[in-house]
PDB file of C-alpha atoms in Angstrom:
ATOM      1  CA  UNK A   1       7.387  28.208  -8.984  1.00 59.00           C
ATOM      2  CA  UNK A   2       7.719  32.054  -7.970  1.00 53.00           C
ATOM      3  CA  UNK A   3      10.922  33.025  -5.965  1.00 53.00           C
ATOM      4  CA  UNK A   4      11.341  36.663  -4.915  1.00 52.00           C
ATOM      5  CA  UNK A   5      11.083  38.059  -8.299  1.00 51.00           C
ATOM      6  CA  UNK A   6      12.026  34.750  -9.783  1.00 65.00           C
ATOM      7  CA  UNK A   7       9.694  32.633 -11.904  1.00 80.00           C
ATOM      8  CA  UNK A   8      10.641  28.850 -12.851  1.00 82.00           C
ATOM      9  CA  UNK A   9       8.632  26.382 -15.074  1.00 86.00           C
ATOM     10  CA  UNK A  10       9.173  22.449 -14.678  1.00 85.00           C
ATOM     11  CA  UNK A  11      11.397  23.259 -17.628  1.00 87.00           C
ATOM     12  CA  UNK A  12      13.496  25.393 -16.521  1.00 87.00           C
ATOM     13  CA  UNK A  13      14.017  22.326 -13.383  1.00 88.00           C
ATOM     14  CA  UNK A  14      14.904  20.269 -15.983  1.00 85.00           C
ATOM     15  CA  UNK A  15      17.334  22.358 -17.156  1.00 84.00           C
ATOM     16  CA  UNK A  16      18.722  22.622 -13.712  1.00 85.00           C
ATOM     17  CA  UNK A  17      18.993  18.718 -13.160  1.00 83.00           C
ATOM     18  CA  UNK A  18      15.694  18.365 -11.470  1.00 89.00           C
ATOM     19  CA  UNK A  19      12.121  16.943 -12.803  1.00 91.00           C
ATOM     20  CA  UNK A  20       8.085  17.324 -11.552  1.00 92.00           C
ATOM     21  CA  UNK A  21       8.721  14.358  -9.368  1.00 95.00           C
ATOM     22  CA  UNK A  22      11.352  15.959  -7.440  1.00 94.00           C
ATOM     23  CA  UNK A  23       9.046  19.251  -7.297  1.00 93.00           C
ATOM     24  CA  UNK A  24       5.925  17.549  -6.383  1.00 94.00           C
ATOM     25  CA  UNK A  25       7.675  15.786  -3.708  1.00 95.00           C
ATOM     26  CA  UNK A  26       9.188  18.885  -2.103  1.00 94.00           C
ATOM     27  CA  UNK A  27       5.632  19.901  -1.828  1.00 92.00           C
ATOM     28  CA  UNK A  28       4.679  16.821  -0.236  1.00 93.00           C
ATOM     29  CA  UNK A  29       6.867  18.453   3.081  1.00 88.00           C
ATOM     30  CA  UNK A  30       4.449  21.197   3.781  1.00 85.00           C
ATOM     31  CA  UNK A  31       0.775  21.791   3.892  1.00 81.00           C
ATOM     32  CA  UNK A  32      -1.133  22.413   0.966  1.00 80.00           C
ATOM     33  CA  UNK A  33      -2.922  25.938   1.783  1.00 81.00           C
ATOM     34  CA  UNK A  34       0.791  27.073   3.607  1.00 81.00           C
ATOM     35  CA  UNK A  35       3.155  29.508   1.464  1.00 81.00           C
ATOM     36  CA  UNK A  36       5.728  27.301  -0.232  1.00 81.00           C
ATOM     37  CA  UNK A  37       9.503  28.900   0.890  1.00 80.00           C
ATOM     38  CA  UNK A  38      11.143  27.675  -2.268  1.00 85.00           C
ATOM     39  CA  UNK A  39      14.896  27.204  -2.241  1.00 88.00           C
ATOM     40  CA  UNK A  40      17.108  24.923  -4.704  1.00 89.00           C
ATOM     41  CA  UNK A  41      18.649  23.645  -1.304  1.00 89.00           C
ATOM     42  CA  UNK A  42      15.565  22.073  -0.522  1.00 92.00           C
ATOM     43  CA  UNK A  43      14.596  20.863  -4.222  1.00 93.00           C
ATOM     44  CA  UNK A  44      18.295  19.051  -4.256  1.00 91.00           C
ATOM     45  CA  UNK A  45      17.210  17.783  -0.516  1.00 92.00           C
ATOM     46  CA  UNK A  46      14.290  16.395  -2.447  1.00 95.00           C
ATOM     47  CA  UNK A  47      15.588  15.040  -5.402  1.00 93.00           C
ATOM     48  CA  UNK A  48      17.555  12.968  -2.961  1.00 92.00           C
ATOM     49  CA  UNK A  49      14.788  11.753  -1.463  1.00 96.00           C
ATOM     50  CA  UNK A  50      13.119  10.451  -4.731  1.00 97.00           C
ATOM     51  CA  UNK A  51      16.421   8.694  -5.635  1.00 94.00           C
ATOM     52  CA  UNK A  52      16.506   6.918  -2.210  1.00 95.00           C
ATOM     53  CA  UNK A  53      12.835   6.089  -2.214  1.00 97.00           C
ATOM     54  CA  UNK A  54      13.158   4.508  -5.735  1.00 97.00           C
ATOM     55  CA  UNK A  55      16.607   2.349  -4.341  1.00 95.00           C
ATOM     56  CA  UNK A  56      14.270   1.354  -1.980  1.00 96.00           C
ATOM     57  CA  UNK A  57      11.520   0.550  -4.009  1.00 97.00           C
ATOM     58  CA  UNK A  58      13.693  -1.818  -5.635  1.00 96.00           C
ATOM     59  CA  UNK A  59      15.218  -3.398  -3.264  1.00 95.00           C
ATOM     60  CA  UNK A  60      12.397  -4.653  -1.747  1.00 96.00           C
ATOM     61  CA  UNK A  61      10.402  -5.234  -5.577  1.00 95.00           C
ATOM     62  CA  UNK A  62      13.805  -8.059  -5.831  1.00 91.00           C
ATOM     63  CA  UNK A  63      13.415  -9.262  -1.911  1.00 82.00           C
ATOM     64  CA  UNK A  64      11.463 -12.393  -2.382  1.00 67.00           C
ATOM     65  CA  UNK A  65       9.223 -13.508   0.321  1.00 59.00           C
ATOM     66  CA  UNK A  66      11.157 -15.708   2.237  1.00 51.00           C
ATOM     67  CA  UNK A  67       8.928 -19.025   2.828  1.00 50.00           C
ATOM     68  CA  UNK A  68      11.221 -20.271   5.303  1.00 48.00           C
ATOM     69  CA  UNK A  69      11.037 -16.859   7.442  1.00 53.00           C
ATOM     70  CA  UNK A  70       9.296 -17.624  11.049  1.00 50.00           C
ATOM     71  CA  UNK A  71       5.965 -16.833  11.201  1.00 52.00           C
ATOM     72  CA  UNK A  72       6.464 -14.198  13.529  1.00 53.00           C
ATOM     73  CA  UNK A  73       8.686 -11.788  11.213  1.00 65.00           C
ATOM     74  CA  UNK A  74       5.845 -12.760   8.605  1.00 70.00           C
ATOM     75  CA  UNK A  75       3.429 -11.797  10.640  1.00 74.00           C
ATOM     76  CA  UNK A  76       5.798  -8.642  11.336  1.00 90.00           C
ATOM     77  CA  UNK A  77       5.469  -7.733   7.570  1.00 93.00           C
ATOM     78  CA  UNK A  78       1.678  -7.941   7.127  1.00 93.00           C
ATOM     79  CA  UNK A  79       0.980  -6.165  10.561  1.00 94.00           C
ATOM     80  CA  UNK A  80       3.526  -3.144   9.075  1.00 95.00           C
ATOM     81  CA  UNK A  81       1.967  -3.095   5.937  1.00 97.00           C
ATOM     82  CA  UNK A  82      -1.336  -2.460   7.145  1.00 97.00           C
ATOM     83  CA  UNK A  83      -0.681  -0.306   9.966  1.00 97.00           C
ATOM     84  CA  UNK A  84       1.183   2.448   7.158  1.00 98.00           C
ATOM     85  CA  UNK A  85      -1.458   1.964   4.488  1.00 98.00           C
ATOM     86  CA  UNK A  86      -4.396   2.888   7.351  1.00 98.00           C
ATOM     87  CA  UNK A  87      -2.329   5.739   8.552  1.00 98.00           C
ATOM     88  CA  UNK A  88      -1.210   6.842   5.410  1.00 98.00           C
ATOM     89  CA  UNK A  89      -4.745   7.481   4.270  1.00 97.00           C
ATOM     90  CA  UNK A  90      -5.900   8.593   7.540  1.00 97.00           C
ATOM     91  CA  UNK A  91      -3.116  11.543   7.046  1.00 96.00           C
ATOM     92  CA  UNK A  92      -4.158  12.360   3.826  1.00 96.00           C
ATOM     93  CA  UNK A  93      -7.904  12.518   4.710  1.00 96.00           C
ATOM     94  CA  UNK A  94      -7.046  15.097   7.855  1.00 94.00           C
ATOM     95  CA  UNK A  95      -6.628  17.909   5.571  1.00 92.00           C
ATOM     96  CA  UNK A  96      -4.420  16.237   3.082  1.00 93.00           C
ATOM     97  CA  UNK A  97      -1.651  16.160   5.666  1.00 95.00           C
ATOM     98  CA  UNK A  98       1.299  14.508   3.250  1.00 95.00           C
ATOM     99  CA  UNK A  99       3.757  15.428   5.894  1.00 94.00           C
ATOM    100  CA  UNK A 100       2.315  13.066   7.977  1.00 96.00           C
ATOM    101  CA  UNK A 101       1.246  10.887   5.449  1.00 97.00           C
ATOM    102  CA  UNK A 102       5.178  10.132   4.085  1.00 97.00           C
ATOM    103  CA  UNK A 103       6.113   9.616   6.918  1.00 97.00           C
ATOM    104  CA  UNK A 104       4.467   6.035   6.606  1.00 97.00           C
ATOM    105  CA  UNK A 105       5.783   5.517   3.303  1.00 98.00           C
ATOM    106  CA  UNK A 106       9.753   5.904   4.850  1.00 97.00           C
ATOM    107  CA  UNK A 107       8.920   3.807   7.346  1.00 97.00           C
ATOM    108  CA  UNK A 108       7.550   1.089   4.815  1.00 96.00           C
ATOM    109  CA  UNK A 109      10.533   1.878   2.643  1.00 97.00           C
ATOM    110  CA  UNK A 110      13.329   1.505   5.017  1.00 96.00           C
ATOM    111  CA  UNK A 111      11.830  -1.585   6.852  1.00 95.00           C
ATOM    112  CA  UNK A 112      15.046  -4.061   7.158  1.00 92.00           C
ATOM    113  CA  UNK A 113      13.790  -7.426   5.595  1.00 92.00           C
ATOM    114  CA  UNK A 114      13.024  -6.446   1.955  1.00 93.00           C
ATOM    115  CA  UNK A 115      10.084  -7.911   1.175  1.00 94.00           C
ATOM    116  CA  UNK A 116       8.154  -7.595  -2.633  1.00 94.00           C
ATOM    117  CA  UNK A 117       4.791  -7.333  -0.437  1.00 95.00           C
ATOM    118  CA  UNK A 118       6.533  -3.980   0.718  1.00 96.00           C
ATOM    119  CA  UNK A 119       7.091  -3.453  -2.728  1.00 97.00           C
ATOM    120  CA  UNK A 120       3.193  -3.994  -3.520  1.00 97.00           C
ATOM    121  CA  UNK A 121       2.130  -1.844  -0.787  1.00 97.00           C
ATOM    122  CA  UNK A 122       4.800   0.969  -1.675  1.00 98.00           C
ATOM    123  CA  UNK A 123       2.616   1.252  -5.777  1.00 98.00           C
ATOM    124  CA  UNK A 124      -0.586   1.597  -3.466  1.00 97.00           C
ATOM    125  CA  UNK A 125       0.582   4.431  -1.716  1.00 97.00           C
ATOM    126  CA  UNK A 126       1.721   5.963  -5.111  1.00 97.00           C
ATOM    127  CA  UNK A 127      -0.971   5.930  -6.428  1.00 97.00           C
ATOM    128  CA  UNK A 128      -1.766   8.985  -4.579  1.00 96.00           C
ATOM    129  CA  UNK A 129       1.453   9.660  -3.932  1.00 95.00           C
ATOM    130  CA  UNK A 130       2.530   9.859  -8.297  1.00 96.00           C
ATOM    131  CA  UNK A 131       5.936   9.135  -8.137  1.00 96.00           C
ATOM    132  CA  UNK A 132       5.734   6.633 -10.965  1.00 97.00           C
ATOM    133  CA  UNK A 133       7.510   4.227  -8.325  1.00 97.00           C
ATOM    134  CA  UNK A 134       6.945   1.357 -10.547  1.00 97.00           C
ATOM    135  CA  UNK A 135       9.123   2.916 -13.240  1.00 97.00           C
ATOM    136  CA  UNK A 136      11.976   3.602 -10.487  1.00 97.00           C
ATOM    137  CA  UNK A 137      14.174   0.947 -12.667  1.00 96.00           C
ATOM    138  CA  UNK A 138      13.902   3.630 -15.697  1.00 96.00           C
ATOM    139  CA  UNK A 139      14.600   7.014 -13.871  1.00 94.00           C
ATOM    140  CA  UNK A 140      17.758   5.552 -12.110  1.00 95.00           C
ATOM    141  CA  UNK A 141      19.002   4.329 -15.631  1.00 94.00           C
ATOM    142  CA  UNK A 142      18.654   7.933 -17.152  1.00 92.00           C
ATOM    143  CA  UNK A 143      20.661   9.322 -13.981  1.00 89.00           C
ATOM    144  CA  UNK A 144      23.035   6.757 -14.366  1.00 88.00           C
ATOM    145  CA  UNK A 145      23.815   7.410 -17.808  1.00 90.00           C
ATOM    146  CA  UNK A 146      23.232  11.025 -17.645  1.00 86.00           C
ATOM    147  CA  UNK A 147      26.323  10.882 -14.966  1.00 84.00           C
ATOM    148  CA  UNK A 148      28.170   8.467 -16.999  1.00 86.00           C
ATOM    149  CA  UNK A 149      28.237  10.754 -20.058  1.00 87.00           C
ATOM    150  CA  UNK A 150      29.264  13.593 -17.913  1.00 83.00           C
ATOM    151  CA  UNK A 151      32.647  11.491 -16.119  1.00 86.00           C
ATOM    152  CA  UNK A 152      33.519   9.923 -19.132  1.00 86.00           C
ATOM    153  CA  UNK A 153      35.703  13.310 -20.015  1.00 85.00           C
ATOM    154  CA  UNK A 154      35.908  14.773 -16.687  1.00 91.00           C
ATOM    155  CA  UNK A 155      39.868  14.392 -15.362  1.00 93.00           C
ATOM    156  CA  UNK A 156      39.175  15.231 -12.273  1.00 94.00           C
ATOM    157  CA  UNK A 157      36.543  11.745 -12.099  1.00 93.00           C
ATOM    158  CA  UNK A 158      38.890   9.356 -14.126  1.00 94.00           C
ATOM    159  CA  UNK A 159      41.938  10.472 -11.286  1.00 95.00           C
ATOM    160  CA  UNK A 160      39.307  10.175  -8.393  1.00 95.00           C
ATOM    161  CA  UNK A 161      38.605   6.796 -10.124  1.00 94.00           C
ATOM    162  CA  UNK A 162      42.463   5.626  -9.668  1.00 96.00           C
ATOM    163  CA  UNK A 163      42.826   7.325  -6.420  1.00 96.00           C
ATOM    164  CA  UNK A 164      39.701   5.084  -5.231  1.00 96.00           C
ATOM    165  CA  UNK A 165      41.644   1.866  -6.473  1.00 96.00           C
ATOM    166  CA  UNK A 166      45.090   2.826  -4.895  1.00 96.00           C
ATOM    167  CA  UNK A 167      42.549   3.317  -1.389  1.00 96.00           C
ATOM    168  CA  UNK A 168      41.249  -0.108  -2.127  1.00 95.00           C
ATOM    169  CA  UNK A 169      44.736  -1.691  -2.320  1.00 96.00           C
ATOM    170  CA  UNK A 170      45.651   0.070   1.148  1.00 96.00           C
ATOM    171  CA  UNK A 171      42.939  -0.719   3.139  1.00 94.00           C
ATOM    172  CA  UNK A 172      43.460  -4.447   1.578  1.00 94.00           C
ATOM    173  CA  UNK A 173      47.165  -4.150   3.350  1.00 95.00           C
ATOM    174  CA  UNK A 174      45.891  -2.500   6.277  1.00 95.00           C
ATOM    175  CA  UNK A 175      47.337   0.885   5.241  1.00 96.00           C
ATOM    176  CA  UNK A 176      44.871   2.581   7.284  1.00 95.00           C
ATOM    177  CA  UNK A 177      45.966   6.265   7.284  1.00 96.00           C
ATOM    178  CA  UNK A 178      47.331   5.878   3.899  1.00 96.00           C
ATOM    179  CA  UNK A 179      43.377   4.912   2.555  1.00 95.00           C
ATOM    180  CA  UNK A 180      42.554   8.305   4.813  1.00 96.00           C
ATOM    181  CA  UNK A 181      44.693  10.679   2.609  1.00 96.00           C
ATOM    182  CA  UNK A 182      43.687   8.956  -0.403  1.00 96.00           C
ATOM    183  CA  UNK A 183      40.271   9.825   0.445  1.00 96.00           C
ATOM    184  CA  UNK A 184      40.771  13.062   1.588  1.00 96.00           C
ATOM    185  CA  UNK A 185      42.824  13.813  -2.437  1.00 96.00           C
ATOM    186  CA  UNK A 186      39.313  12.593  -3.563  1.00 96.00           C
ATOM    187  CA  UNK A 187      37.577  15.074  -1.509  1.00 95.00           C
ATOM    188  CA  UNK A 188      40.029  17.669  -3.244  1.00 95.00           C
ATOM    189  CA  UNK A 189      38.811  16.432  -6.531  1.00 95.00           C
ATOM    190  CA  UNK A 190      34.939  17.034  -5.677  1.00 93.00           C
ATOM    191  CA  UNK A 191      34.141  13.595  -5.135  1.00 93.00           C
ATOM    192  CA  UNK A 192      32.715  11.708  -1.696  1.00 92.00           C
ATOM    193  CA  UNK A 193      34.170   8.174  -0.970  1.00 94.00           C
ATOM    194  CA  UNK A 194      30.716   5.816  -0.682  1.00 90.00           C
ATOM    195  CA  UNK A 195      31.771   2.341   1.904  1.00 89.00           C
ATOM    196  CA  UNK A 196      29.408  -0.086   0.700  1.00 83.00           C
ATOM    197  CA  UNK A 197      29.387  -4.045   1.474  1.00 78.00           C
ATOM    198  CA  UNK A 198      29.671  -4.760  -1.851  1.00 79.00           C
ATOM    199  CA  UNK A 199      33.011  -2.402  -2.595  1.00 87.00           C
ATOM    200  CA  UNK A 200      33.317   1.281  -2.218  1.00 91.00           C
ATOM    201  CA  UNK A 201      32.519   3.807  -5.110  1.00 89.00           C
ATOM    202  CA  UNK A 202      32.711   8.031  -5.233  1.00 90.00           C
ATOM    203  CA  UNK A 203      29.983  10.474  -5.759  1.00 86.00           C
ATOM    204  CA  UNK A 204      29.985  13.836  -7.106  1.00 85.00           C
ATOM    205  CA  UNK A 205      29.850  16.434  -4.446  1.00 82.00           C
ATOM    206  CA  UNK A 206      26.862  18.422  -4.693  1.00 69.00           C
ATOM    207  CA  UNK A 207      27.049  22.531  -5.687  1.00 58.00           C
TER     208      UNK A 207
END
């Protein structure tokens, strides 16, 4: 990768918290004979995008098909499936238009009934696609513990933690604008308050 006078291997990504997937996938947004604009905004936008498509992944690789489903939303699934794997190799047989062509994979991905046929249909596009989606359990684990090393000794995460527990307890007793400044101290701290249905957890703002 070549910026200005700027030149970056994978490994010097890798140093920087990113990896080929997240590059390759950044590339993925633009035509393949068009100039790349590189910018680490857009390789963090990107590395985002990964993460979410492997969540995804998941979710619907532990969605069992649901036998007692109506036909109809069965149906549903099968029509969706085929109408993104057509269109995603149409796109990438118009000039290798990936743009296009993800664009069919997100709208596989974020279908609402998670279903492991989505799951199926999500390795055949990666197959051209080579985001090792089927290893998506493996990646996550590394980022997990790679940010689980990193809080262990951070003060500023272990007080964000307690903060996040004392907002718990208020929202519990309906302590609505206390919950607001506790999440606001959390901001402070660098950290962005995730609601979630199964709890709420904090993230590390991004540089």
């Amino acid at each position: 990768v070549k910026v200005c006078a700027n030149t970056y291997t994978i490994r010097d990504l890798e140093e920087k918290g990113y990896n080929a997937f997240d590059f390759k996938f950044l590339t993925f947004s633009m035509n393949y004979n068009t100039k790349m604009n590189f910018t680490f905004e857009s390789l963090k936008t990107s590395r985002k995008s990964v993460i979410n498509l492997r969540k995804l992944y998941l979710e619907h690789l532990n969605g069992k098909k649901d036998k007692d489903c109506e036909n109809g939303k069965n149906d549903d699934i099968d029509m969706i499936i085929e109408e993104c794997i057509n269109e995603f190799e149409k796109s990438v047989l118009d000039n290798l238009n990936m743009a296009r062509a993800i664009s069919y994979v997100w709208k596989l991905a974020k279908y609402e009934v998670k279903d492991e046929r989505i799951a199926k249909a999500m390795l055949r596009l990666d197959e051209i696609m080579g985001i090792d989606l089927i290893n998506s359990d493996k990646y996550l684990n590394e980022i997990k513990e790679k940010e689980e090393n990193i809080n262990i000794n951070d003060e500023k995460y272990i007080e964000a933690q307690k903060l996040l527990e004392e907002r718990k307890n208020a929202k519990e007793n309906r302590e609505y604008d206390k919950a607001d400044i506790l999440r606001d101290k959390i901001s402070n701290l660098g950290f962005v308050v995730i609601d979630e249905k199964q709890g709420s957890r904090i993230e590390r703002k991004e540089n």
